[in-house]
Coordinates of C-alpha atoms and ligand atoms in Angstrom, one line a residue:
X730 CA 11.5 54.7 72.8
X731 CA 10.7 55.4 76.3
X732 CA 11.2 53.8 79.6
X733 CA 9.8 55.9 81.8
X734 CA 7.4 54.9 84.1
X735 CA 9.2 51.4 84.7
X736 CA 10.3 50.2 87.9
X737 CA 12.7 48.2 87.4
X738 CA 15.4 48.0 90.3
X739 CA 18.7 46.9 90.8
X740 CA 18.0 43.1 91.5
X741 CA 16.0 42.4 88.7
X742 CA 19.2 43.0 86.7
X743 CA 21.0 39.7 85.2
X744 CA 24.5 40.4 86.8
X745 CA 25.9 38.4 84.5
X746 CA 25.4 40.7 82.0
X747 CA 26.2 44.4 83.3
X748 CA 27.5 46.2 80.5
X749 CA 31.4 47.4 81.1
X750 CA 30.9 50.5 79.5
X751 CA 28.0 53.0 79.2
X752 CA 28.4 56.3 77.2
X753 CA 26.0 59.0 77.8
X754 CA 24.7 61.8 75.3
X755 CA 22.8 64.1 77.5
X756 CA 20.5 65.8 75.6
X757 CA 17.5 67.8 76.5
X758 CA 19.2 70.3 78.8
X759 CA 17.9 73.6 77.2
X760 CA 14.4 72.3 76.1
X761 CA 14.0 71.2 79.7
X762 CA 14.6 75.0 80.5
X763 CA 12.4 76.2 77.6
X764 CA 9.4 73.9 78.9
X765 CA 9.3 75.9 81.9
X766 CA 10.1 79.1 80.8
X767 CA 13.7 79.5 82.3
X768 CA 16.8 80.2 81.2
X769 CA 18.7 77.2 79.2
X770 CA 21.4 77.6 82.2
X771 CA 19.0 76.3 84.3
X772 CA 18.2 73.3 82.4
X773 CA 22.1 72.6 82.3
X774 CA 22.2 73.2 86.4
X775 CA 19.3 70.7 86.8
X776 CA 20.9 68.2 83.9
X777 CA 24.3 68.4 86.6
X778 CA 22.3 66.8 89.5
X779 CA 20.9 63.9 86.8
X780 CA 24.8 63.4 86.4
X781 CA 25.1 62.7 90.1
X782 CA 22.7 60.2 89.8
X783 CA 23.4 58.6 87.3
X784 CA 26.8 57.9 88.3
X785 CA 25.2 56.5 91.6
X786 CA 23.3 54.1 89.9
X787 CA 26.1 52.9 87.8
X788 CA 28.5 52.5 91.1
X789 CA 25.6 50.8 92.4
X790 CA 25.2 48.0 89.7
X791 CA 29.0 47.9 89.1
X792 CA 29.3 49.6 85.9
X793 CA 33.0 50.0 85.0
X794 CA 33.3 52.8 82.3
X795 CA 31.0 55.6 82.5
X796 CA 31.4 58.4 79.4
X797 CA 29.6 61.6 79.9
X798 CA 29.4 64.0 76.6
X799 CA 29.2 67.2 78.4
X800 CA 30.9 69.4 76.0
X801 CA 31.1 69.0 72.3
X802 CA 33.7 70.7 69.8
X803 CA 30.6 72.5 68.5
X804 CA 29.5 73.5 71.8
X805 CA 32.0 76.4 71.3
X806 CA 29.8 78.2 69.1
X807 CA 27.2 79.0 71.5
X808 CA 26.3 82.4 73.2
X809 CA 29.3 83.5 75.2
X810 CA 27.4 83.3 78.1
X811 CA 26.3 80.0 77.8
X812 CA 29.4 78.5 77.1
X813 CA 30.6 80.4 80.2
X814 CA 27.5 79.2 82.4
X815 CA 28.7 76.1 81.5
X816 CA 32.4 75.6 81.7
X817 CA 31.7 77.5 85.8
X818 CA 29.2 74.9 86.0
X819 CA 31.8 72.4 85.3
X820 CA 34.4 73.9 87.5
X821 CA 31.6 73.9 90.7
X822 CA 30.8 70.4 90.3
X823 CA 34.6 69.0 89.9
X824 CA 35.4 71.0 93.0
X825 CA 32.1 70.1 95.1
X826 CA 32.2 66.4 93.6
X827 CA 36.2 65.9 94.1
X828 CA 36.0 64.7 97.7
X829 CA 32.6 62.3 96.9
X830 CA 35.1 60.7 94.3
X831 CA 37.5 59.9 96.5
X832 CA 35.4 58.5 98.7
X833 CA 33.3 56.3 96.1
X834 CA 37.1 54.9 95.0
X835 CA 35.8 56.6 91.3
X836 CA 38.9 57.6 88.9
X837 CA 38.0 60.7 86.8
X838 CA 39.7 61.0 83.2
X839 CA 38.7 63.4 80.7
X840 CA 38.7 63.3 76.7
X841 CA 39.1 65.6 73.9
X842 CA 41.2 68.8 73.4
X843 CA 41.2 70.1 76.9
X844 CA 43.7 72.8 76.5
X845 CA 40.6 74.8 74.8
X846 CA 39.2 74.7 78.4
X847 CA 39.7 77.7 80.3
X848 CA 42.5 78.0 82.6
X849 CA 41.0 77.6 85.7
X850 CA 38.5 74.8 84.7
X851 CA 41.8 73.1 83.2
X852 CA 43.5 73.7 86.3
X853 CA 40.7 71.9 88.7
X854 CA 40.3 69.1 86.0
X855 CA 43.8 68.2 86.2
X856 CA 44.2 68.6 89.8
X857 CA 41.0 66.2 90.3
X858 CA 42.3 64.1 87.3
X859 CA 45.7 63.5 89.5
X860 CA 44.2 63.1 92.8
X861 CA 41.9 60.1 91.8
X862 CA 44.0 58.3 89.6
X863 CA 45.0 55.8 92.1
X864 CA 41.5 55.0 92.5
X865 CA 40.6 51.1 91.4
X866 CA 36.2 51.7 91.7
X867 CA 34.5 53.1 88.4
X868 CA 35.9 55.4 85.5
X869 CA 34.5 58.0 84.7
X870 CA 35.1 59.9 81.5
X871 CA 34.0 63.6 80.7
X872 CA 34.5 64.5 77.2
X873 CA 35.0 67.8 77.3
X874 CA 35.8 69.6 74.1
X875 CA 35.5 66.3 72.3
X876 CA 34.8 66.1 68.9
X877 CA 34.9 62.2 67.4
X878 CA 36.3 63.5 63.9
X879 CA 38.8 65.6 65.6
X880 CA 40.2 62.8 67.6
X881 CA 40.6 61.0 64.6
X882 CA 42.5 63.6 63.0
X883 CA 44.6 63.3 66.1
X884 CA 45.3 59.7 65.9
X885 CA 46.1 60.2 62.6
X886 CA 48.9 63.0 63.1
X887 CA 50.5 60.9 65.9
X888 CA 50.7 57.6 63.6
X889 CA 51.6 59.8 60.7
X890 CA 54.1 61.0 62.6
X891 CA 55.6 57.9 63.9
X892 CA 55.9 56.3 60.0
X893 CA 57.2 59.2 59.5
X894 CA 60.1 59.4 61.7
X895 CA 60.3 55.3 61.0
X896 CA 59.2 54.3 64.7
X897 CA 56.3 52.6 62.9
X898 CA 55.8 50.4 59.9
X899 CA 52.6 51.0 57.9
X900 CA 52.1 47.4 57.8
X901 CA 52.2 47.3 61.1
X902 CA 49.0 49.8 61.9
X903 CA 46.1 47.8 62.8
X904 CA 42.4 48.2 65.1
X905 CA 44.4 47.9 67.8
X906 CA 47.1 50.2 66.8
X907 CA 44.4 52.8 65.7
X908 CA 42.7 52.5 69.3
X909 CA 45.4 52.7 71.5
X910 CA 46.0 56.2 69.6
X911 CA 42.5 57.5 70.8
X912 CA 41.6 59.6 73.5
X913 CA 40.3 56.1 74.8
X914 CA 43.6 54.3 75.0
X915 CA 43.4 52.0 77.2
X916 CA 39.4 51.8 77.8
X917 CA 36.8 49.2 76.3
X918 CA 34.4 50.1 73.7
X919 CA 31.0 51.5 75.1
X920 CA 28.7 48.2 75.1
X921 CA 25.9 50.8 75.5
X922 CA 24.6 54.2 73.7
X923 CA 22.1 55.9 75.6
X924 CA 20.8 59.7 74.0
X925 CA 18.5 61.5 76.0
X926 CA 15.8 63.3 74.0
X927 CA 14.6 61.8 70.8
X928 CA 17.2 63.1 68.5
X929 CA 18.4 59.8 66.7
X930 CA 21.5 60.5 66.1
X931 CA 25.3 60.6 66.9
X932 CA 26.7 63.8 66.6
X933 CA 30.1 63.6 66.5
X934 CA 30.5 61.1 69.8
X935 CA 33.1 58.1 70.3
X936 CA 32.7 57.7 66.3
X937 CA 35.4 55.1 66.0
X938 CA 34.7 53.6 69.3
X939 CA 30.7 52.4 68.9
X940 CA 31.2 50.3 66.2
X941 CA 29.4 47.8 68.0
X942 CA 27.3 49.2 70.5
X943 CA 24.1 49.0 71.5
X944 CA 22.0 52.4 71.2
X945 CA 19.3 53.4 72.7
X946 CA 17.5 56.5 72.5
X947 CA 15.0 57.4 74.9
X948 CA 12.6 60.6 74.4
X949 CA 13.4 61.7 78.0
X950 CA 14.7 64.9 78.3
X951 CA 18.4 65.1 80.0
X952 CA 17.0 66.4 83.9
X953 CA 14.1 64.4 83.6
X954 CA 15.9 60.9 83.2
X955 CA 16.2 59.2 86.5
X956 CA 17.1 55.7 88.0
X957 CA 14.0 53.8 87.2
X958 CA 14.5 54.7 82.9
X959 CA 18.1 54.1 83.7
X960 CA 18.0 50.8 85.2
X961 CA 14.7 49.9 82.8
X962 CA 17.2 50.6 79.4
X963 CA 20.0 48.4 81.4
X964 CA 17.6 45.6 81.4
X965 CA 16.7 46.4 78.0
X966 CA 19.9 45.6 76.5
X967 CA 20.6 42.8 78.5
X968 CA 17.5 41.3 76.6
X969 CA 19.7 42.3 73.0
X970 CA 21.4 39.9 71.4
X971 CA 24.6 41.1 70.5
X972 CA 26.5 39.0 67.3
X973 CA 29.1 41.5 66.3
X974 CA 28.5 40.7 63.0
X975 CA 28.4 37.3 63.8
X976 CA 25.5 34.6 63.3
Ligands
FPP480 C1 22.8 69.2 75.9 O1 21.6 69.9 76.1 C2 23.7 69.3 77.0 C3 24.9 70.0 77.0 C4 25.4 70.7 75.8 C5 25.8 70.0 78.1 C6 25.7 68.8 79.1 C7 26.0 69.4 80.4 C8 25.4 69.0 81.6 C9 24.5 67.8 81.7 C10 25.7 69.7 82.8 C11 27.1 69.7 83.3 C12 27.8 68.5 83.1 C13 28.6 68.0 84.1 C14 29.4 66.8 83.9 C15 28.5 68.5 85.5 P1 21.2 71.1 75.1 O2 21.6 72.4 75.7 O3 21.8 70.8 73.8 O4 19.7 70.9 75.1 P2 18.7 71.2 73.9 O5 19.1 70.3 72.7 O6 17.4 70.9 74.5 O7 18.9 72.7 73.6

């Protein structure tokens, strides 16, 4: 699919119907780069500013929950000096972003296995992490590190480990049980999936969580995707009917 080219603004949305949650898997960052003959880190530096506003948008129309994968488990394995680019990109827009944050009212959270994060970009995450926690606007969540299976395994050590010691029945382990164990405690499932650049798939992202989502994958690349596509895929699923596996 592809939304470009729509204009679509923020009053033609049915407020009624604003999804709660949107979870982002922005794609598209290094064949952005490649397209113009730059380095990948440039594609990721450009992708940082469509983060900005994409969060606009979403304080604009009242989105509550915003997800941003911006680091994978498997993210790990690429050059050194991409995975460095990227974890100093982080650190600059935390810091440069921290004060905007505070003034929007947004909360920041993070999710995955954050103590693989460098020191200092662990230290600045937290310190951000702390500051806006008292905030009551919009979430946002950075999964950082985040791997869907590994949180899994995660959830499963801690419950193991509760039947374990006896503080919990197996009987008594249900959905909710198994969610409140997640990175996401506390947060709703995503009501919308948006990937950036064609791939159609899920790679690892909220795998317990999106159950019942609605995806959509637009062939955008990551820098390029912008408020009108933003606001045009919004309107999109507001068109979706969504049964839950009802009739
Ligand atoms: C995928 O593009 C994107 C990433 C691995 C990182 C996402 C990071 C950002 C958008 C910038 C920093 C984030 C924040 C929150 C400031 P890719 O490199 O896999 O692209 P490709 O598939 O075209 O190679």
């Amino acid at each position: 699919m592809n939304f470009r080219g729509s204009s679509i603004k923020p009053v033609d949305l049915d407020l009624s119907k604003i999804p709660k949650h949107i979870a982002i898997i922005m794609d598209g960052n290094g064949r952005w780069a490649k397209k113009r003959l730059l380095n990948r880190i440039k594609g990721h530096e450009k992708g940082a500013e469509t983060v900005k506003t994409v969060v606009r948008v979403c304080q604009e129309i009242g989105i509550a929950y915003l997800t941003l994968f911006a680091f994978s488990t498997e993210n790990w394995q690429r050059p050194k000096n991409e995975v460095m680019a990227l974890m100093s990109l982080l650190k600059k827009f935390i810091v440069e972003e921290q004060q905007s944050l505070m003034d929007k009212d947004i909360l920041l959270n993070a999710i995955g296995e954050l103590e693989k994060l460098p020191q200092d970009v662990l230290e600045v995450l937290m310190k951000t992490i702390n500051r806006t926690q008292n905030n009551q606007g919009m979430q946002i969540n950075l999964a950082l590190s985040y791997g869907g299976r590994d949180e899994i395994v995660q959830m499963v050590r801690q419950i193991a480990g509760k039947v374990h010691s006896g503080a919990m029945k197996p009987e008594s382990i249900s959905m909710e049980v198994v969610s409140d164990h997640l990175y996401t405690q506390g947060i709703p499932d995503p009501d919308l999936l948006i990937r950036t650049s064609g791939e159609i798939r899920i790679s690892n992202f909220l795998l317990w969580q999106i159950a019942y989502s609605e995806i959509c994958v637009t062939e955008t690349l990551w820098p390029d995707f912008g408020e009108d596509e933003f606001l045009a895929i919004i309107k999109n699923y507001q068109a979706r009917e969504r049964r839950f596996g009802k009739v």
